[in-house]
């Protein structure tokens, strides 16, 4: 039973128990019914509200603070997508619901959402087809590398290696290794892009695939990407696009047109769900025509009569990679977001993401070293090396930002930059917020010579102050709570 608003009683005033809900309960066979009511804790509304309000206030959240965490992009949920994901027609669905039930077609709308999301993502990336099953970016990578393996196995030559640049996200070599490949790491040149001569030297007929992030984790778009793709293809390797940074190029360039054969996207980075917080995520994978037959099952098919169905008839498929059909609420939010923004809105997202990042980069370079200082895409990486000479580390500055109500950027990544701070403002922040961040970073740079102890003691505004990180790792206590 549940309480619903009774529409018959003047708008939203009356609350009553829905008759239909009661009858669902009454129709349940006796053996499935409870003998006793559930033993639920009894607490007042006020206690419940206080509990959750206090919990939410313990979080350093994007609803309260600027969050320039690099490589994580979309840090918030647009509120309208939350409303759509909360609609009962979606939330009340059970994943085992028949696709076509007595003409009622209960799950048809949801299948249509997944189908249309896959079509839109194909259009945006220049791929033939997508699967929305993978549950995270790393899971999408594993799916993609398994497709690479299936492709070569099918061609009769398994091949041994996957090439990744040293600027890559750690999940790239990890996914390649889990799928059974040895990883060849190619270093980054002075221009911030994969060293192309070294790449040529390492490429051989045992290389199965090349995994690239473009723009990469330094926020730099590789202008020689087509040349790299041509070289890889000529030696029989497939090109894999790590699309976690797609928000920099949506509507501007398509990985498929740049020569990539497989791509994963992070819906929880570029399409209306926040990254971090432990999920749920969604890492859909798209492929070019010749690889469609390897995609995981089930696929969503559109029948001639316009209805949608699950299709298991793909004998060359890599099989199941997740239960059911992916994290549906994340897919739904991404769909709502794409439809609402439309083509021009999505282009606007990438333009503003890049503009905001370059505004910060050009303002901060007066105070910090920027090792790969050139026009960046959606993010850039500074080095705290100048300040390090005075004994101040990236970590000290990160802690100081907390005292100034700013979430620290990603620190110590990518690994190729010493004392790295990877800054990504995203498209949604105002100029006032960006200017405030510049001011606080300028203060931090000045304090590193004038009063370094302020930075070394930060944060002073949090309940526990500066954490002893070694102790936190060795003597983990997740139960810290003031009550
Ligand atoms: C976040 C990220 C990933 C991994 O995505 P998850 O959803 O965290 O598994 C891969 N590559 C890059 C460049 C990323 O930023």
PDB file of C-alpha atoms in Angstrom, residues 288-395:
ATOM      1  CA  UNK A 288      31.679   0.678 -36.218  1.00  0.00           C
ATOM      2  CA  UNK A 289      29.689  -1.501 -38.596  1.00  0.00           C
ATOM      3  CA  UNK A 290      31.989  -4.538 -38.821  1.00  0.00           C
ATOM      4  CA  UNK A 291      32.048  -4.964 -35.030  1.00  0.00           C
ATOM      5  CA  UNK A 292      28.304  -4.787 -34.317  1.00  0.00           C
ATOM      6  CA  UNK A 293      27.958  -8.568 -34.269  1.00  0.00           C
ATOM      7  CA  UNK A 294      30.324  -8.765 -31.263  1.00  0.00           C
ATOM      8  CA  UNK A 295      28.312  -6.401 -29.025  1.00  0.00           C
ATOM      9  CA  UNK A 296      26.957  -7.902 -25.786  1.00  0.00           C
ATOM     10  CA  UNK A 297      23.480  -9.437 -25.663  1.00  0.00           C
ATOM     11  CA  UNK A 298      20.636  -8.768 -25.399  1.00  0.00           C
ATOM     12  CA  UNK A 299      20.407  -5.974 -27.950  1.00  0.00           C
ATOM     13  CA  UNK A 300      17.317  -3.791 -28.275  1.00  0.00           C
ATOM     14  CA  UNK A 301      15.651  -4.214 -31.643  1.00  0.00           C
ATOM     15  CA  UNK A 302      12.926  -2.147 -33.260  1.00  0.00           C
ATOM     16  CA  UNK A 303      10.377  -4.380 -34.960  1.00  0.00           C
ATOM     17  CA  UNK A 304       8.605  -3.582 -38.211  1.00  0.00           C
ATOM     18  CA  UNK A 305       5.396  -2.759 -36.327  1.00  0.00           C
ATOM     19  CA  UNK A 306       7.231  -0.077 -34.343  1.00  0.00           C
ATOM     20  CA  UNK A 307       7.439  -2.044 -31.064  1.00  0.00           C
ATOM     21  CA  UNK A 308      10.712  -2.827 -29.305  1.00  0.00           C
ATOM     22  CA  UNK A 309      12.088  -6.176 -28.254  1.00  0.00           C
ATOM     23  CA  UNK A 310      15.154  -7.775 -26.720  1.00  0.00           C
ATOM     24  CA  UNK A 311      17.174  -9.628 -29.341  1.00  0.00           C
ATOM     25  CA  UNK A 312      19.455 -12.466 -28.216  1.00  0.00           C
ATOM     26  CA  UNK A 313      20.197 -13.746 -31.690  1.00  0.00           C
ATOM     27  CA  UNK A 314      23.842 -12.686 -32.030  1.00  0.00           C
ATOM     28  CA  UNK A 315      25.928 -15.871 -32.193  1.00  0.00           C
ATOM     29  CA  UNK A 316      29.240 -13.968 -32.378  1.00  0.00           C
ATOM     30  CA  UNK A 317      28.414 -11.747 -29.391  1.00  0.00           C
ATOM     31  CA  UNK A 318      30.872 -11.542 -26.504  1.00  0.00           C
ATOM     32  CA  UNK A 319      27.839 -12.520 -24.385  1.00  0.00           C
ATOM     33  CA  UNK A 320      26.458 -11.025 -21.206  1.00  0.00           C
ATOM     34  CA  UNK A 321      28.482  -8.384 -19.452  1.00  0.00           C
ATOM     35  CA  UNK A 322      25.868  -7.164 -16.953  1.00  0.00           C
ATOM     36  CA  UNK A 323      22.586  -8.343 -15.535  1.00  0.00           C
ATOM     37  CA  UNK A 324      19.524  -6.854 -17.220  1.00  0.00           C
ATOM     38  CA  UNK A 325      20.066  -3.804 -19.442  1.00  0.00           C
ATOM     39  CA  UNK A 326      22.477  -1.455 -17.707  1.00  0.00           C
ATOM     40  CA  UNK A 327      21.808   1.216 -15.098  1.00  0.00           C
ATOM     41  CA  UNK A 328      18.509   2.313 -16.516  1.00  0.00           C
ATOM     42  CA  UNK A 329      17.972   5.482 -14.468  1.00  0.00           C
ATOM     43  CA  UNK A 330      21.342   6.850 -15.631  1.00  0.00           C
ATOM     44  CA  UNK A 331      20.501   6.037 -19.248  1.00  0.00           C
ATOM     45  CA  UNK A 332      17.095   7.676 -18.826  1.00  0.00           C
ATOM     46  CA  UNK A 333      18.611  10.865 -17.430  1.00  0.00           C
ATOM     47  CA  UNK A 334      21.113  10.996 -20.288  1.00  0.00           C
ATOM     48  CA  UNK A 335      18.295  10.591 -22.797  1.00  0.00           C
ATOM     49  CA  UNK A 336      16.236  13.365 -21.195  1.00  0.00           C
ATOM     50  CA  UNK A 337      19.298  15.612 -21.151  1.00  0.00           C
ATOM     51  CA  UNK A 338      20.120  15.049 -24.835  1.00  0.00           C
ATOM     52  CA  UNK A 339      16.543  15.567 -25.958  1.00  0.00           C
ATOM     53  CA  UNK A 340      16.149  18.691 -23.835  1.00  0.00           C
ATOM     54  CA  UNK A 341      19.398  20.336 -24.901  1.00  0.00           C
ATOM     55  CA  UNK A 342      19.208  19.289 -28.527  1.00  0.00           C
ATOM     56  CA  UNK A 343      22.087  19.647 -30.954  1.00  0.00           C
ATOM     57  CA  UNK A 344      22.745  23.343 -30.351  1.00  0.00           C
ATOM     58  CA  UNK A 345      22.554  22.883 -26.583  1.00  0.00           C
ATOM     59  CA  UNK A 346      25.106  20.075 -26.617  1.00  0.00           C
ATOM     60  CA  UNK A 347      27.467  22.131 -28.787  1.00  0.00           C
ATOM     61  CA  UNK A 348      27.057  24.970 -26.302  1.00  0.00           C
ATOM     62  CA  UNK A 349      28.099  22.611 -23.486  1.00  0.00           C
ATOM     63  CA  UNK A 350      31.423  21.751 -25.118  1.00  0.00           C
ATOM     64  CA  UNK A 351      32.129  25.360 -26.126  1.00  0.00           C
ATOM     65  CA  UNK A 352      31.545  26.685 -22.607  1.00  0.00           C
ATOM     66  CA  UNK A 353      33.480  23.817 -20.979  1.00  0.00           C
ATOM     67  CA  UNK A 354      36.492  24.695 -23.132  1.00  0.00           C
ATOM     68  CA  UNK A 355      36.095  28.440 -22.679  1.00  0.00           C
ATOM     69  CA  UNK A 356      35.871  28.162 -18.880  1.00  0.00           C
ATOM     70  CA  UNK A 357      38.929  25.917 -18.693  1.00  0.00           C
ATOM     71  CA  UNK A 358      41.002  28.273 -20.836  1.00  0.00           C
ATOM     72  CA  UNK A 359      39.913  31.265 -18.786  1.00  0.00           C
ATOM     73  CA  UNK A 360      41.205  29.567 -15.646  1.00  0.00           C
ATOM     74  CA  UNK A 361      44.382  28.330 -17.345  1.00  0.00           C
ATOM     75  CA  UNK A 362      45.370  31.731 -18.660  1.00  0.00           C
ATOM     76  CA  UNK A 363      44.608  33.360 -15.295  1.00  0.00           C
ATOM     77  CA  UNK A 364      46.441  30.811 -13.140  1.00  0.00           C
ATOM     78  CA  UNK A 365      49.621  30.647 -15.201  1.00  0.00           C
ATOM     79  CA  UNK A 366      50.804  33.861 -13.529  1.00  0.00           C
ATOM     80  CA  UNK A 367      51.000  31.993 -10.220  1.00  0.00           C
ATOM     81  CA  UNK A 368      51.673  28.368 -11.102  1.00  0.00           C
ATOM     82  CA  UNK A 369      53.815  26.398 -13.484  1.00  0.00           C
ATOM     83  CA  UNK A 370      51.846  24.832 -16.357  1.00  0.00           C
ATOM     84  CA  UNK A 371      54.090  22.183 -17.932  1.00  0.00           C
ATOM     85  CA  UNK A 372      52.055  21.713 -21.120  1.00  0.00           C
ATOM     86  CA  UNK A 373      50.913  25.275 -21.554  1.00  0.00           C
ATOM     87  CA  UNK A 374      48.863  25.550 -24.708  1.00  0.00           C
ATOM     88  CA  UNK A 375      45.211  26.047 -25.574  1.00  0.00           C
ATOM     89  CA  UNK A 376      43.494  23.323 -23.598  1.00  0.00           C
ATOM     90  CA  UNK A 377      40.159  21.641 -24.006  1.00  0.00           C
ATOM     91  CA  UNK A 378      37.843  21.074 -21.030  1.00  0.00           C
ATOM     92  CA  UNK A 379      40.616  20.728 -18.410  1.00  0.00           C
ATOM     93  CA  UNK A 380      44.289  21.472 -17.794  1.00  0.00           C
ATOM     94  CA  UNK A 381      47.024  20.470 -15.391  1.00  0.00           C
ATOM     95  CA  UNK A 382      49.122  22.830 -13.284  1.00  0.00           C
ATOM     96  CA  UNK A 383      52.201  21.847 -11.339  1.00  0.00           C
ATOM     97  CA  UNK A 384      52.890  23.096  -7.822  1.00  0.00           C
ATOM     98  CA  UNK A 385      56.634  22.637  -8.531  1.00  0.00           C
ATOM     99  CA  UNK A 386      57.530  26.335  -7.986  1.00  0.00           C
ATOM    100  CA  UNK A 387      55.870  26.268  -4.570  1.00  0.00           C
ATOM    101  CA  UNK A 388      57.397  22.864  -3.833  1.00  0.00           C
ATOM    102  CA  UNK A 389      60.797  24.534  -3.672  1.00  0.00           C
ATOM    103  CA  UNK A 390      59.460  26.334  -0.591  1.00  0.00           C
ATOM    104  CA  UNK A 391      58.169  23.087   0.842  1.00  0.00           C
ATOM    105  CA  UNK A 392      54.538  23.453  -0.247  1.00  0.00           C
ATOM    106  CA  UNK A 393      52.908  20.532  -2.029  1.00  0.00           C
ATOM    107  CA  UNK A 394      49.839  20.127  -4.203  1.00  0.00           C
ATOM    108  CA  UNK A 395      48.209  18.442  -1.217  1.00  0.00           C
TER     109      UNK A 395
END
